[in-house]
Amino acid sequence: MLSRLLKTRTIATAIHRHAYTNVRCLSTFDKHKDVFHALGLDKSNNKGVFDGEWKGSGNIVPSYNPVNNEVIAEVIT
């Protein structure tokens, strides 16, 4: 009985770790791609100045994920 319980728990833990690892492998942008797409945002070439319309022709400013320092997106100032 105890061995069956331990075996079941071990399998459940392995499945949980596998699922968690797969989620962590996705970049921040990829995890939220549908939301960004609905807002008309890409990973790069986003115009970051609004003056009645979105425009920008200056420096490219990256936005970083504070957890893993990954570049989430880039904005043109």
mmCIF file of C-alpha atoms in Angstrom:
data_model
loop_
_atom_site.group_PDB
_atom_site.id
_atom_site.type_symbol
_atom_site.label_atom_id
_atom_site.label_comp_id
_atom_site.label_asym_id
_atom_site.label_seq_id
_atom_site.Cartn_x
_atom_site.Cartn_y
_atom_site.Cartn_z
ATOM 1 C CA MET A 1 0.000 0.000 0.000
ATOM 2 C CA LEU A 2 2.730 2.450 0.982
ATOM 3 C CA SER A 3 4.834 1.592 -2.071
ATOM 4 C CA ARG A 4 1.847 2.230 -4.362
ATOM 5 C CA LEU A 5 1.261 5.623 -2.693
ATOM 6 C CA LEU A 6 4.922 6.592 -3.078
ATOM 7 C CA LYS A 7 4.955 5.460 -6.707
ATOM 8 C CA THR A 8 1.804 7.500 -7.469
ATOM 9 C CA ARG A 9 3.263 10.543 -5.730
ATOM 10 C CA THR A 10 6.557 10.196 -7.619
ATOM 11 C CA ILE A 11 4.743 10.024 -10.959
ATOM 12 C CA ALA A 12 2.577 13.036 -10.065
ATOM 13 C CA THR A 13 5.663 15.030 -9.073
ATOM 14 C CA ALA A 14 7.436 14.132 -12.324
ATOM 15 C CA ILE A 15 4.414 15.188 -14.382
ATOM 16 C CA HIS A 16 4.157 18.479 -12.467
ATOM 17 C CA ARG A 17 7.867 19.231 -12.965
ATOM 18 C CA HIS A 18 7.644 18.416 -16.668
ATOM 19 C CA ALA A 19 4.633 20.698 -17.147
ATOM 20 C CA TYR A 20 6.267 23.503 -15.142
ATOM 21 C CA THR A 21 9.522 23.199 -17.091
ATOM 22 C CA ASN A 22 7.681 23.449 -20.413
ATOM 23 C CA VAL A 23 5.934 26.637 -19.309
ATOM 24 C CA ARG A 24 9.195 28.162 -18.147
ATOM 25 C CA CYS A 25 10.816 27.478 -21.532
ATOM 26 C CA LEU A 26 8.471 29.867 -23.303
ATOM 27 C CA SER A 27 9.653 33.450 -23.561
ATOM 28 C CA THR A 28 7.541 36.158 -21.970
ATOM 29 C CA PHE A 29 6.551 37.407 -25.417
ATOM 30 C CA ASP A 30 5.555 33.937 -26.623
ATOM 31 C CA LYS A 31 3.421 33.277 -23.527
ATOM 32 C CA HIS A 32 1.420 36.459 -24.149
ATOM 33 C CA LYS A 33 1.627 36.524 -27.950
ATOM 34 C CA ASP A 34 -2.171 36.497 -28.446
ATOM 35 C CA VAL A 35 -2.620 39.559 -26.227
ATOM 36 C CA PHE A 36 0.188 41.451 -27.960
ATOM 37 C CA HIS A 37 -1.221 40.521 -31.361
ATOM 38 C CA ALA A 38 -4.701 41.766 -30.367
ATOM 39 C CA LEU A 39 -3.121 45.089 -29.351
ATOM 40 C CA GLY A 40 -1.156 45.313 -32.610
ATOM 41 C CA LEU A 41 2.205 44.931 -30.865
ATOM 42 C CA ASP A 42 5.210 43.035 -32.183
ATOM 43 C CA LYS A 43 8.409 42.064 -30.373
ATOM 44 C CA SER A 44 10.289 44.843 -32.174
ATOM 45 C CA ASN A 45 9.621 47.932 -34.326
ATOM 46 C CA ASN A 46 6.918 49.292 -31.995
ATOM 47 C CA LYS A 47 6.498 53.049 -32.320
ATOM 48 C CA GLY A 48 6.701 54.541 -28.822
ATOM 49 C CA VAL A 49 5.644 58.161 -29.413
ATOM 50 C CA PHE A 50 1.977 59.178 -29.700
ATOM 51 C CA ASP A 51 1.026 62.551 -31.222
ATOM 52 C CA GLY A 52 -2.405 61.768 -32.650
ATOM 53 C CA GLU A 53 -0.819 58.677 -34.198
ATOM 54 C CA TRP A 54 1.915 56.254 -33.214
ATOM 55 C CA LYS A 55 5.326 57.267 -34.546
ATOM 56 C CA GLY A 56 8.951 57.108 -33.597
ATOM 57 C CA SER A 57 12.295 57.472 -35.350
ATOM 58 C CA GLY A 58 14.781 57.674 -32.483
ATOM 59 C CA ASN A 59 16.647 55.194 -30.363
ATOM 60 C CA ILE A 60 15.413 51.666 -29.772
ATOM 61 C CA VAL A 61 14.643 51.085 -26.080
ATOM 62 C CA PRO A 62 14.366 47.462 -24.908
ATOM 63 C CA SER A 63 11.892 46.387 -22.225
ATOM 64 C CA TYR A 64 13.295 43.694 -19.920
ATOM 65 C CA ASN A 65 11.613 40.965 -17.907
ATOM 66 C CA PRO A 66 12.816 41.678 -14.337
ATOM 67 C CA VAL A 67 12.805 37.974 -13.419
ATOM 68 C CA ASN A 68 15.209 36.650 -16.063
ATOM 69 C CA ASN A 69 16.479 39.828 -17.791
ATOM 70 C CA GLU A 70 15.056 38.625 -21.134
ATOM 71 C CA VAL A 71 14.147 41.328 -23.661
ATOM 72 C CA ILE A 72 10.343 41.274 -23.844
ATOM 73 C CA ALA A 73 9.990 43.861 -26.600
ATOM 74 C CA GLU A 74 11.646 46.919 -28.131
ATOM 75 C CA VAL A 75 10.162 50.387 -28.613
ATOM 76 C CA ILE A 76 11.314 53.082 -31.033
ATOM 77 C CA THR A 77 11.400 56.498 -29.323
#
